[in-house]
mmCIF file of C-alpha atoms in Angstrom:
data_model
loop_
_atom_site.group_PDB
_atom_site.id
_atom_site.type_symbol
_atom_site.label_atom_id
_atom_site.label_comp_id
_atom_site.label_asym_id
_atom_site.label_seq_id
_atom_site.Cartn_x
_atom_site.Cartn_y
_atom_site.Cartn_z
ATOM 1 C CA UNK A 1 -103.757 56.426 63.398
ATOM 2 C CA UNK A 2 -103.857 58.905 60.198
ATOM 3 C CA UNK A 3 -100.410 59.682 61.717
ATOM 4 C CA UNK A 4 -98.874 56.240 62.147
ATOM 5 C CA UNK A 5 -100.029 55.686 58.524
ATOM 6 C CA UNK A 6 -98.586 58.047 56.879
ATOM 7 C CA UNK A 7 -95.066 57.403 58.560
ATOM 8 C CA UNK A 8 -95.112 53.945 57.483
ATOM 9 C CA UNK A 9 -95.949 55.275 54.169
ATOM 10 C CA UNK A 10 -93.101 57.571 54.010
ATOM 11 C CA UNK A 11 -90.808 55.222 55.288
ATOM 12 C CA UNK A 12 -91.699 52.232 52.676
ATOM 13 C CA UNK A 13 -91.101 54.885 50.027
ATOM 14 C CA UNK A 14 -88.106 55.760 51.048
ATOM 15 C CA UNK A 15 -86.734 52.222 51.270
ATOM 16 C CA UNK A 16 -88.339 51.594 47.413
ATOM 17 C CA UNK A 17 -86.679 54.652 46.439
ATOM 18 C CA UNK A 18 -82.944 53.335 48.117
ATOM 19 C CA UNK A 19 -83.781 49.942 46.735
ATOM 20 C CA UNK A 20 -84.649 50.976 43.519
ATOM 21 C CA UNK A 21 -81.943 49.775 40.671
ATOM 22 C CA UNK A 22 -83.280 52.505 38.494
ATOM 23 C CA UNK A 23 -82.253 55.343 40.706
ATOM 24 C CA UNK A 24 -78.598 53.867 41.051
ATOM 25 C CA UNK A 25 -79.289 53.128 37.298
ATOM 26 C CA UNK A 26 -79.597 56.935 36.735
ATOM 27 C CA UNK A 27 -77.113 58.312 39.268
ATOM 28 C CA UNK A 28 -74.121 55.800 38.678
ATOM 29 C CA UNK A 29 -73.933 55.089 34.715
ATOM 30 C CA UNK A 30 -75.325 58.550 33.333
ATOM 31 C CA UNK A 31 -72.038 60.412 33.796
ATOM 32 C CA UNK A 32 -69.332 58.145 32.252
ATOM 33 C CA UNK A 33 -70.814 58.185 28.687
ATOM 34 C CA UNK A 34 -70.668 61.608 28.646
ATOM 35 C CA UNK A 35 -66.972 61.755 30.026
ATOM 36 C CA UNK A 36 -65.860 59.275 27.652
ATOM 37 C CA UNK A 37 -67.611 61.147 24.777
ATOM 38 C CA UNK A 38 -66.073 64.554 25.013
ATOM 39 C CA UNK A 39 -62.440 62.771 25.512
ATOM 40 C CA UNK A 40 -62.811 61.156 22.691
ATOM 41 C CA UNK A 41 -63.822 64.369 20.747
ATOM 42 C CA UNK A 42 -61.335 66.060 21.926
ATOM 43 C CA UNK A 43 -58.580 63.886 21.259
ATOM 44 C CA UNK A 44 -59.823 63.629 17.966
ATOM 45 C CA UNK A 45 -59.338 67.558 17.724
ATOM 46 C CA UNK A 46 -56.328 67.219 18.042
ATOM 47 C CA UNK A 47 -55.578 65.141 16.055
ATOM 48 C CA UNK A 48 -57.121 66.938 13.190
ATOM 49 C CA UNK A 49 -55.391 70.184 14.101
ATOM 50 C CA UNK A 50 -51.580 67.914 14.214
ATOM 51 C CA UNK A 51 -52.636 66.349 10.349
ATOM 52 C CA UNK A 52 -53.528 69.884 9.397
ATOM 53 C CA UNK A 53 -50.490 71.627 10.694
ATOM 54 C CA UNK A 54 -48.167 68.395 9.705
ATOM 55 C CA UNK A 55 -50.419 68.703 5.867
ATOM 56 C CA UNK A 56 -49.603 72.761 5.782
ATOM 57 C CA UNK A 57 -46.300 72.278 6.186
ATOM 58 C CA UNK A 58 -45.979 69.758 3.601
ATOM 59 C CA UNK A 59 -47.834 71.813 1.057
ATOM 60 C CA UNK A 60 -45.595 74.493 1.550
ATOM 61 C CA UNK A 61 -42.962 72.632 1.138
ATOM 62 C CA UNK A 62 -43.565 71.613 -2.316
ATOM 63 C CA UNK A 63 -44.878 74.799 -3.137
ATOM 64 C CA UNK A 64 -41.799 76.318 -2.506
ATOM 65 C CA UNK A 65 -40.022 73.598 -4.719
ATOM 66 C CA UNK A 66 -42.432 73.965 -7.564
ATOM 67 C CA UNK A 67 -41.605 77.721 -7.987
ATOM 68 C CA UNK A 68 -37.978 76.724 -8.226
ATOM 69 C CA UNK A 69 -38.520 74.585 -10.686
ATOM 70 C CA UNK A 70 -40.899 76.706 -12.528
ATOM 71 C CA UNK A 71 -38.086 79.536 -12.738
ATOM 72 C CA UNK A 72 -35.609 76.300 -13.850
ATOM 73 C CA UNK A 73 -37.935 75.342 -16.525
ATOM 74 C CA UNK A 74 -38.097 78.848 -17.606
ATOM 75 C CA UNK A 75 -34.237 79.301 -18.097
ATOM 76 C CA UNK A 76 -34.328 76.177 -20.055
ATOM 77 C CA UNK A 77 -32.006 77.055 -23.322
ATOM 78 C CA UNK A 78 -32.079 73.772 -25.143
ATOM 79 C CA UNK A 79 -35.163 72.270 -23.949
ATOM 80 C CA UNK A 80 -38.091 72.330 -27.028
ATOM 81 C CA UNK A 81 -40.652 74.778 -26.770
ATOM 82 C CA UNK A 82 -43.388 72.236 -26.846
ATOM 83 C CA UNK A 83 -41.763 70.490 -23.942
ATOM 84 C CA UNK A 84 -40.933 74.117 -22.063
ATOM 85 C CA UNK A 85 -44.728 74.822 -22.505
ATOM 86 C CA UNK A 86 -46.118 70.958 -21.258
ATOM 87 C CA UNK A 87 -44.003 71.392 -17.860
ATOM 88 C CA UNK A 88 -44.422 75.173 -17.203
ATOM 89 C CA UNK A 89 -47.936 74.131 -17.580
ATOM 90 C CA UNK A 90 -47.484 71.163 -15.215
ATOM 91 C CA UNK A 91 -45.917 72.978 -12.705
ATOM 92 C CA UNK A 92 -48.899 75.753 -12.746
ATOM 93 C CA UNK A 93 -51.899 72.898 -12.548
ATOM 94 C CA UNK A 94 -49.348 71.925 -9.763
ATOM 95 C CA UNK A 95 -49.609 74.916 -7.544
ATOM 96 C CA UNK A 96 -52.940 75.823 -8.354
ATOM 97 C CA UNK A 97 -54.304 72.319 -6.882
ATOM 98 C CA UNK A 98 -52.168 72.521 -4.151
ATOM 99 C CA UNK A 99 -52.903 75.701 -2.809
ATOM 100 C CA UNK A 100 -56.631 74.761 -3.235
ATOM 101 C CA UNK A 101 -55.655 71.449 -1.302
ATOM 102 C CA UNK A 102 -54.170 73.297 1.620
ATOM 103 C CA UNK A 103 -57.492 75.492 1.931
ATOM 104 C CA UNK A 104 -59.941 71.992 1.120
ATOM 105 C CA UNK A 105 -57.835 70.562 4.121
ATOM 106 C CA UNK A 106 -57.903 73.944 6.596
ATOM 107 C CA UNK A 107 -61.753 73.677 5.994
ATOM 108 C CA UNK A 108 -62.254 69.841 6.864
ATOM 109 C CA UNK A 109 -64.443 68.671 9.727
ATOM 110 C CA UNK A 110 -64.345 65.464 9.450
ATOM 111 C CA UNK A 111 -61.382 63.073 10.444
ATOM 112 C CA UNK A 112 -61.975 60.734 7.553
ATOM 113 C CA UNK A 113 -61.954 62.929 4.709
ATOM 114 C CA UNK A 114 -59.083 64.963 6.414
ATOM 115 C CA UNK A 115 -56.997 61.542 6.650
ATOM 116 C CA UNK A 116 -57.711 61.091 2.607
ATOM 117 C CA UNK A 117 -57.134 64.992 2.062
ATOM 118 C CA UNK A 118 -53.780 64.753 3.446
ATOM 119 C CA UNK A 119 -52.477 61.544 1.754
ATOM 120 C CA UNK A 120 -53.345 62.933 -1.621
ATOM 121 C CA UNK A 121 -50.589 65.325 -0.944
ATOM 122 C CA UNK A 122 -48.774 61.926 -2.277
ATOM 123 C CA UNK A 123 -50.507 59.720 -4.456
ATOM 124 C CA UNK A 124 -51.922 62.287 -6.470
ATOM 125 C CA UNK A 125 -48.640 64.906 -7.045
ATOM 126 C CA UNK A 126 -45.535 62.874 -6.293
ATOM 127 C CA UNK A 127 -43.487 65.811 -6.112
ATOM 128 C CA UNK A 128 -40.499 64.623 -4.337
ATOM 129 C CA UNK A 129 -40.608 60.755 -6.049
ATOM 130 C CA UNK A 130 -41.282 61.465 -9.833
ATOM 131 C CA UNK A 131 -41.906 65.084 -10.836
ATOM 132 C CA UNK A 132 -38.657 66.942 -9.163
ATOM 133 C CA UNK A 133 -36.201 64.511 -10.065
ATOM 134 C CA UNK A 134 -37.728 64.495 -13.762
ATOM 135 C CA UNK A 135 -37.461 68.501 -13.647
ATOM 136 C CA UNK A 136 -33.860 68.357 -12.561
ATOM 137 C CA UNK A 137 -32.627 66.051 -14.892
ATOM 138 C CA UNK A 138 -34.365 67.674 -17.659
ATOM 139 C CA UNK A 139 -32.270 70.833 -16.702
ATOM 140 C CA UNK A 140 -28.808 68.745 -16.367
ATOM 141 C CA UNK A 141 -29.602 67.273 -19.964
ATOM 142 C CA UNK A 142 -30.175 71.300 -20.513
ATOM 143 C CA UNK A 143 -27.060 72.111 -19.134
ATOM 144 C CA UNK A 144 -25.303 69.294 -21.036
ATOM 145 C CA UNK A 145 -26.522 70.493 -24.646
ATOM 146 C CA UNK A 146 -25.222 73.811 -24.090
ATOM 147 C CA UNK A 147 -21.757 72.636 -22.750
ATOM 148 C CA UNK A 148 -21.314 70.402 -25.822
ATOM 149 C CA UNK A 149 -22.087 72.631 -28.230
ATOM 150 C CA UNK A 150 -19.509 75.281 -26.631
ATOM 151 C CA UNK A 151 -17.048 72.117 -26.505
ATOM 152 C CA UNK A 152 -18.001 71.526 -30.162
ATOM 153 C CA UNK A 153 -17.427 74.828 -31.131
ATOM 154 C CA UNK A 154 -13.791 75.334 -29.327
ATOM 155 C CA UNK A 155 -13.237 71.914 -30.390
ATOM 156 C CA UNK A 156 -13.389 73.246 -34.626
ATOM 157 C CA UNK A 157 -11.297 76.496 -33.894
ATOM 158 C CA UNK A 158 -8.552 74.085 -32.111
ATOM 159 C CA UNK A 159 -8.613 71.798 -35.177
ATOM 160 C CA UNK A 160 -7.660 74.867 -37.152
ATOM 161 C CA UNK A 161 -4.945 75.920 -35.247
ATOM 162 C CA UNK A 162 -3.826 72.581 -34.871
ATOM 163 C CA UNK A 163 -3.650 72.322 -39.112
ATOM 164 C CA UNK A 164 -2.050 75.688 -39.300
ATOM 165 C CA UNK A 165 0.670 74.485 -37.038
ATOM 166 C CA UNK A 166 1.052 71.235 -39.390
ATOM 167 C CA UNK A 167 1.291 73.239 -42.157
ATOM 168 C CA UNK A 168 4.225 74.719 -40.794
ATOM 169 C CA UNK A 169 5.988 71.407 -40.157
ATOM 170 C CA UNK A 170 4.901 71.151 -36.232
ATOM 171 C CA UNK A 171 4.749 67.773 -34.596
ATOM 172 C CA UNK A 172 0.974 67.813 -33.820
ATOM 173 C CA UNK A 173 0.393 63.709 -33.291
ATOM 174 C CA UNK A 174 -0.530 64.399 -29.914
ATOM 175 C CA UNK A 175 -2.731 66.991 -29.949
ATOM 176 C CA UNK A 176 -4.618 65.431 -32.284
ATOM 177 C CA UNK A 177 -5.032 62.901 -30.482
ATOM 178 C CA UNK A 178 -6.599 64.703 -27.788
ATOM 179 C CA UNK A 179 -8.952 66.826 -30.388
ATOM 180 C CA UNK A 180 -10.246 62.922 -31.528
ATOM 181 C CA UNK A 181 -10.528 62.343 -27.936
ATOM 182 C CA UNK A 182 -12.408 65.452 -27.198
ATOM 183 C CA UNK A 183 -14.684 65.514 -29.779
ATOM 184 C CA UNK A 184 -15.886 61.481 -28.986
ATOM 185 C CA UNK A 185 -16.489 62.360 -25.385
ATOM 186 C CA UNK A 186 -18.399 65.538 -26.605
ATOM 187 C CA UNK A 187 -20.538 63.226 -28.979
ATOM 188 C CA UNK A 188 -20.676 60.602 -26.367
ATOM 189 C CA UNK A 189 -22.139 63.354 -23.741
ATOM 190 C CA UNK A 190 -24.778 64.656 -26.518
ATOM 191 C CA UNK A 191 -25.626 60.331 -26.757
ATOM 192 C CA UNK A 192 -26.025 59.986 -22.998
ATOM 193 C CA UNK A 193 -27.801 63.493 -22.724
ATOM 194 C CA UNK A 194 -30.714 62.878 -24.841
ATOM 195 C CA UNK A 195 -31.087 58.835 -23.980
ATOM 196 C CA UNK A 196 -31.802 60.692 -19.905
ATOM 197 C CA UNK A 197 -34.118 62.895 -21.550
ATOM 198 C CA UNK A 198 -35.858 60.448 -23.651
ATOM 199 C CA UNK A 199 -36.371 58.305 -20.364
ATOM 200 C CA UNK A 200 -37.705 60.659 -18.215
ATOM 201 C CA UNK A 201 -39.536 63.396 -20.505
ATOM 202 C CA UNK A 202 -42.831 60.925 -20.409
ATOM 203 C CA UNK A 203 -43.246 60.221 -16.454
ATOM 204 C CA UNK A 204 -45.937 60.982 -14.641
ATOM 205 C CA UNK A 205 -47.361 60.197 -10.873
ATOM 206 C CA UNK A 206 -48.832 57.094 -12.399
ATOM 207 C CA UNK A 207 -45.341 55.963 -12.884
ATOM 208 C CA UNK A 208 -44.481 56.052 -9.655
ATOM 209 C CA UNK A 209 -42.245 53.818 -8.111
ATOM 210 C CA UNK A 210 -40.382 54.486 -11.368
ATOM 211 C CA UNK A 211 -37.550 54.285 -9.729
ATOM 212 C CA UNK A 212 -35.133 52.429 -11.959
ATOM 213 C CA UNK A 213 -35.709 55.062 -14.292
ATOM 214 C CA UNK A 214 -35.021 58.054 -12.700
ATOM 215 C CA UNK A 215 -31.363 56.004 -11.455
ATOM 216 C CA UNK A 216 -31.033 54.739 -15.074
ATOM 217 C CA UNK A 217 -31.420 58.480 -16.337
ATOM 218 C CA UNK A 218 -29.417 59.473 -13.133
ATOM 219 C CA UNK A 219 -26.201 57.050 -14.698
ATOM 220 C CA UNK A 220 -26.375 58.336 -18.203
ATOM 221 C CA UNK A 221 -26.076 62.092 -16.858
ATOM 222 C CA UNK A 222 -22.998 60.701 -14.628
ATOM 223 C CA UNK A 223 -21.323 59.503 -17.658
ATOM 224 C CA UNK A 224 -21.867 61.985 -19.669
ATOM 225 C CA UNK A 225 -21.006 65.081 -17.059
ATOM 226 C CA UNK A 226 -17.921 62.962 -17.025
ATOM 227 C CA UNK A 227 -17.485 63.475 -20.938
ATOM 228 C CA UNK A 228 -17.709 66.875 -21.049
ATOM 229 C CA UNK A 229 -15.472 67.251 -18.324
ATOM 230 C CA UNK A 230 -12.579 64.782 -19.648
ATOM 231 C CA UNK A 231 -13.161 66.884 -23.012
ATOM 232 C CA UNK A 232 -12.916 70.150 -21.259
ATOM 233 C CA UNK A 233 -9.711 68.919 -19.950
ATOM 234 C CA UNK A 234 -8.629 67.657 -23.367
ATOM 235 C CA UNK A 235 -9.171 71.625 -24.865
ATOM 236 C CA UNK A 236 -6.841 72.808 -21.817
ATOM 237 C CA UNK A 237 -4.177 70.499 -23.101
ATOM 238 C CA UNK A 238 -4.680 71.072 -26.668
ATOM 239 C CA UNK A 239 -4.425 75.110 -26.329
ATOM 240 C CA UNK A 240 -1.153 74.595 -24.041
ATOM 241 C CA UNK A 241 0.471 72.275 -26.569
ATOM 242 C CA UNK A 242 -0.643 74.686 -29.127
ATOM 243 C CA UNK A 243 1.030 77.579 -27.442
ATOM 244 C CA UNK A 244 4.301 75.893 -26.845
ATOM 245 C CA UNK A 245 4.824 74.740 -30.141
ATOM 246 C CA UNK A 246 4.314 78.232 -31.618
ATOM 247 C CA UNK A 247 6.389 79.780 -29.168
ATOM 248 C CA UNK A 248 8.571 77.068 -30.324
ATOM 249 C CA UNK A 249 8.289 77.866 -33.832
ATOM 250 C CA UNK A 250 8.761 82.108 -33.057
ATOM 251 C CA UNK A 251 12.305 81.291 -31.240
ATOM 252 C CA UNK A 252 13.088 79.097 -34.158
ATOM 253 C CA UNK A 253 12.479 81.857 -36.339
ATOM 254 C CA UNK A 254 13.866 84.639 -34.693
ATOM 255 C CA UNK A 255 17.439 82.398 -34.223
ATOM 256 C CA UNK A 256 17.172 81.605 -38.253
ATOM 257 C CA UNK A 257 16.793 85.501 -38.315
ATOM 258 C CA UNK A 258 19.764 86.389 -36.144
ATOM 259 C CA UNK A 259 22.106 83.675 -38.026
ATOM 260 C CA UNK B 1 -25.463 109.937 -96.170
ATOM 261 C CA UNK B 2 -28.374 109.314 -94.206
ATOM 262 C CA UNK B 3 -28.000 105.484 -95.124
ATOM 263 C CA UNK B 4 -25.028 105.300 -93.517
ATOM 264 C CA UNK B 5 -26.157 107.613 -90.015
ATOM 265 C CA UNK B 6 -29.321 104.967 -89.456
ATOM 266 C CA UNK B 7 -26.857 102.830 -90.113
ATOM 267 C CA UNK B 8 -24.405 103.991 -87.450
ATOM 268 C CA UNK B 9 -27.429 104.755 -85.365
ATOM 269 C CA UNK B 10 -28.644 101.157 -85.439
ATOM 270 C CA UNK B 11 -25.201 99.736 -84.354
ATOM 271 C CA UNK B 12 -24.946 102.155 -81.491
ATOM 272 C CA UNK B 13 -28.174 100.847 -80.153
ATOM 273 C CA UNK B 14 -27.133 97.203 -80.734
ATOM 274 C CA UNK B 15 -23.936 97.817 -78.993
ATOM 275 C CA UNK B 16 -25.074 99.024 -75.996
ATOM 276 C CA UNK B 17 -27.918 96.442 -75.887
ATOM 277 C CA UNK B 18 -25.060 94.143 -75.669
ATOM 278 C CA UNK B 19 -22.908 96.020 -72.999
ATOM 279 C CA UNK B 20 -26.111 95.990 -70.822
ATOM 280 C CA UNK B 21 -26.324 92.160 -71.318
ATOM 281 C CA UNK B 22 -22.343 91.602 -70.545
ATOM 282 C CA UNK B 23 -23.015 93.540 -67.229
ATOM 283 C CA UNK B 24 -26.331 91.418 -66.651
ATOM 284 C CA UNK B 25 -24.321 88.200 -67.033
ATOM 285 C CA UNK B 26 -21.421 89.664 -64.717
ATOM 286 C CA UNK B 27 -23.619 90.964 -62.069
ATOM 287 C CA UNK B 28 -25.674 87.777 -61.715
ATOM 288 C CA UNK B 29 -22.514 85.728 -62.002
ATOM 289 C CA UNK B 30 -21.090 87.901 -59.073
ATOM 290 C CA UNK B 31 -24.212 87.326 -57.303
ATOM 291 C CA UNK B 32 -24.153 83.463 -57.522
ATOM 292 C CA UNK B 33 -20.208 83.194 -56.883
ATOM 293 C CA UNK B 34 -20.754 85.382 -53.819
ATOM 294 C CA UNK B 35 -22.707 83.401 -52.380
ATOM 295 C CA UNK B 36 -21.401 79.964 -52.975
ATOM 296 C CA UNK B 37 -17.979 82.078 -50.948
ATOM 297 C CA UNK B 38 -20.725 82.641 -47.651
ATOM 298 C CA UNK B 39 -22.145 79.144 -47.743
ATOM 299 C CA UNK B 40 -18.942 77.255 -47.831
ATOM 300 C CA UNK B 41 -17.266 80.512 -45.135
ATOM 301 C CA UNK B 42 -20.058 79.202 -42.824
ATOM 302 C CA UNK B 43 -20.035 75.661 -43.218
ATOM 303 C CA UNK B 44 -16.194 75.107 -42.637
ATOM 304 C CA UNK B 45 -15.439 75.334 -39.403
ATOM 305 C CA UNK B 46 -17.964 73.056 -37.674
ATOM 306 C CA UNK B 47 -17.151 70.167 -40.407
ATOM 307 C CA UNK B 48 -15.538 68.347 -37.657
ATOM 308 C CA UNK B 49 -18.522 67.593 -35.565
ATOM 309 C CA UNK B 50 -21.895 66.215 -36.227
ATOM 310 C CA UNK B 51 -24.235 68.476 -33.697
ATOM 311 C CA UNK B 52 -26.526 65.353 -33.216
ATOM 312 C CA UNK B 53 -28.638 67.480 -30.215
ATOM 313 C CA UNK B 54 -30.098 69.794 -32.707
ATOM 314 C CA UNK B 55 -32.752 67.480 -34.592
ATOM 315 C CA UNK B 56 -34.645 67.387 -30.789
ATOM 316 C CA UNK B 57 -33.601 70.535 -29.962
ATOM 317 C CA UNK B 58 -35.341 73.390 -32.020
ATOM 318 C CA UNK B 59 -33.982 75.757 -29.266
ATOM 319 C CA UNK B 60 -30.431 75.117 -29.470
ATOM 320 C CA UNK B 61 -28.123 77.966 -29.790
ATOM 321 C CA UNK B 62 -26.874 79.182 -33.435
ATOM 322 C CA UNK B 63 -22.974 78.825 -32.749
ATOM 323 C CA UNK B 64 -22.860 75.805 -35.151
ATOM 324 C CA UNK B 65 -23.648 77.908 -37.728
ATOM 325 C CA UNK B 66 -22.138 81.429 -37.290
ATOM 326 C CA UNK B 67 -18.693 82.350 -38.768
ATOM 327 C CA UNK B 68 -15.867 82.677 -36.765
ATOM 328 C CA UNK B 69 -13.610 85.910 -37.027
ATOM 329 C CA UNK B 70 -9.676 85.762 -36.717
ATOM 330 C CA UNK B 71 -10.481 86.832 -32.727
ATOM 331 C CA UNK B 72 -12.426 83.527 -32.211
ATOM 332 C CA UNK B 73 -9.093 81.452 -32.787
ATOM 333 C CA UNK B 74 -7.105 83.456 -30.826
ATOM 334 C CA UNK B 75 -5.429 81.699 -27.455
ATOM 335 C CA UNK B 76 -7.731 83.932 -25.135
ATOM 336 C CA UNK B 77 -10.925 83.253 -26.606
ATOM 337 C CA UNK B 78 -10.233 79.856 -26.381
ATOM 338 C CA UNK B 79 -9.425 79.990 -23.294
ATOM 339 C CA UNK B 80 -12.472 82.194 -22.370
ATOM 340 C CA UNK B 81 -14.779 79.401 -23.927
ATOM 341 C CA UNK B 82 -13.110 76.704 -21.774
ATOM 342 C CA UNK B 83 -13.799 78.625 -18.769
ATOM 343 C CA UNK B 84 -17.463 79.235 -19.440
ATOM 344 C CA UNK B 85 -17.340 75.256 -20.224
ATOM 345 C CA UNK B 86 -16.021 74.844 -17.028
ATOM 346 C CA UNK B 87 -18.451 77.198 -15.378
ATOM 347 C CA UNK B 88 -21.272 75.678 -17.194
ATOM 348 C CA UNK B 89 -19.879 72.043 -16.009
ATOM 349 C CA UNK B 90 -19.712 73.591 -12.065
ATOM 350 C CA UNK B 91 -23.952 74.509 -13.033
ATOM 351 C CA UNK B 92 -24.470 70.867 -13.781
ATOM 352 C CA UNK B 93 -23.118 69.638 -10.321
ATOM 353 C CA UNK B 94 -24.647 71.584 -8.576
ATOM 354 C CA UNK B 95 -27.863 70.299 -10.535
ATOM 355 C CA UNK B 96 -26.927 66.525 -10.145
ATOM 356 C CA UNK B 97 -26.616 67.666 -6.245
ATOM 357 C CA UNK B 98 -30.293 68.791 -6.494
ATOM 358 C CA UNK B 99 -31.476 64.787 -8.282
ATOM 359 C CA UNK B 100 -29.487 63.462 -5.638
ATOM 360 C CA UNK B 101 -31.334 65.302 -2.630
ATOM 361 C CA UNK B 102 -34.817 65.004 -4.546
ATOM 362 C CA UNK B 103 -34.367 61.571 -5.118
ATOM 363 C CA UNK B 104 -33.720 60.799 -1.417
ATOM 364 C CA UNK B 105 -36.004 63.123 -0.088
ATOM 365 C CA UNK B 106 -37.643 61.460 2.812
ATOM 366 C CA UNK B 107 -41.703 61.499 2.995
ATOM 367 C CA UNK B 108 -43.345 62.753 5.895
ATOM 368 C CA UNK B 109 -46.677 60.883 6.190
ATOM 369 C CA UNK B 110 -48.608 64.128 7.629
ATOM 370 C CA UNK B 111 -51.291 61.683 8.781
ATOM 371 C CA UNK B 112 -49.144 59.356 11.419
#
């Protein structure tokens, strides 16, 4: 009887425990969660360590291009002092905060601040949109000054010669017409030269777009490259005619000598 | 007799009072005319031009103002200035190359 009963006993608890919805409850659902919790960790893992490499790189990159420019900036020979000093300075702040970036960004745990780490790289620097371009130009208007003041210079000793050879009775209507050509294009250059550099000395990342400055500036240098190069070829001519007419003027001589 | 020696004494003293004033003037006058001759030496050759970079420029380079010698006018340093123009003008290319590739630089979102 004791027997019997505790058979049945057994056997209703095992039913309960088959028909029980918590058991299934606790057996079926438990492990999914968990599955779906460490795939979605690790994706996001790797996703951190793709920004960070992808971030890295970036950094470096502009690293690199800020050093260039910093050694640019540096062999500046017309560019003022004060303005020498502001971007040198620039450049520094620059690479400092960078280089702290890329180590802030190495160090971050957390997707979100990761995400906003890496797209400072833009909004807050703007290397490649506003401050490279501005660097460049700033050493083509550099470039520029120097050439026109070597232009301005050959430009006087030419207009010498030129009057010596007048003196002497020489047909010089030509070449002085390319001496007043010369010098206008070497004026005009030193004009287009420092409108760029007035445009583009003042902007900053907040500018940015700005980019119907930096093309404006990018024009003027265009035009005025093109000055100093029609006025370099203006010199060429002027010495050649120079030379011919006083090896013109030294036969002339020598035949009066032999008569 | 001794009248006449102060005498003589006294215009020895006045004339050479006045021989050291004659070279004075002279020497001062030299001085002046001198250099009135530099100023207008330096000035002449870069009448032609107005160098309208310098006012912004505090660095700019001295040539404007340095006299030239008889070498400086001669056909090869003419030419040699040219050429560093032209060397100079090959620099600035090669920096409107670098605007150009800054300026269409593309930017890699690191985050997509």
């Amino acid at each position: 009887m004791k027997v019997k009963y505790i058979s049945s006993l057994a056997v209703i608890s095992a039913v309960g425990l088959i028909l029980n919805p918590a058991v299934f409850a606790q057996t079926v659902t438990s492990t999914p969660p968990v599955a779906r919790t460490t795939l979605k960790q690790i994706n996001q893992t790797n996703r951190m360590v793709n920004i960070k490499v992808r971030a890295d790189n970036q950094i470096q990159y502009r690293l690199t291009s800020l050093n260039n420019a910093l050694a640019r900036i540096g062999n500046a020979k017309k560019l003022s002092a004060g303005d020498k000093s502001k971007f040198t300075s620039e450049v520094q702040t620059d690479i400092a905060n960078m280089t702290d970036l890329k180590a802030k960004i190495d160090s971050d745990t957390d997707l979100t601040t990761l995400i906003a780490d890496a797209k400072s790289i833009f909004t807050d620097y703007r290397v490649y949109a506003i401050f490279l371009p501005q660097v460049h130009m700033l050493a083509a208007v550099d470039i520029m000054g120097v050439t026109a003041d070597n232009l301005a210079s050959v430009s006087a000793r030419l207009q010498t010669r030129i009057q010596r050879d007048q003196s002497q009775n020489q047909d010089i209507t030509n070449l002085n017409n390319l001496l007043t050509d010369m010098n206008s294009k070497t004026v005009d250059s030193r004009t287009q030269a420092q409108a760029a550099e007035s445009e583009v000395i003042s902007l900053s990342p907040a500018d940015f777009p700005a980019s119907q400055t930096l093309k404006d500036a990018r024009s003027k240098i265009k035009t005025g490259t093109q000055d100093l190069k029609t006025a370099r070829q203006d010199g060429l001519q002027i010495l050649q005619g120079l030379r011919s007419l006083e090896k013109e003027a030294a036969n002339a001589s020598t035949t009066a000598a032999n008569r | 007799m001794k009248k006449n020696k102060r005498y003589l004494n006294n215009l020895g003293s006045a004339s050479a009072i006045v021989v050291i004033i004659i070279a004075l003037v002279i020497i001062v006058a030299g001085m002046y005319l001198y250099k009135r001759g530099n100023v207008s030496r330096i000035a002449t050759p870069d009448n032609s031009l107005t160098p309208s970079s310098t006012a912004s420029n505090p660095q700019s380079p001295q040539a404007q103002t340095t006299a030239n010698t008889a070498s400086d006018y001669s056909d090869a340093a003419l030419q040699n200035d040219l050429e560093n123009a032209g060397t100079n003008l090959n620099n600035l290319d090669t920096e409107s190359s670098n605007i150009d590739s800054g300026m269409n630089q593309q930017q890699v979102d690191p985050t997509q």
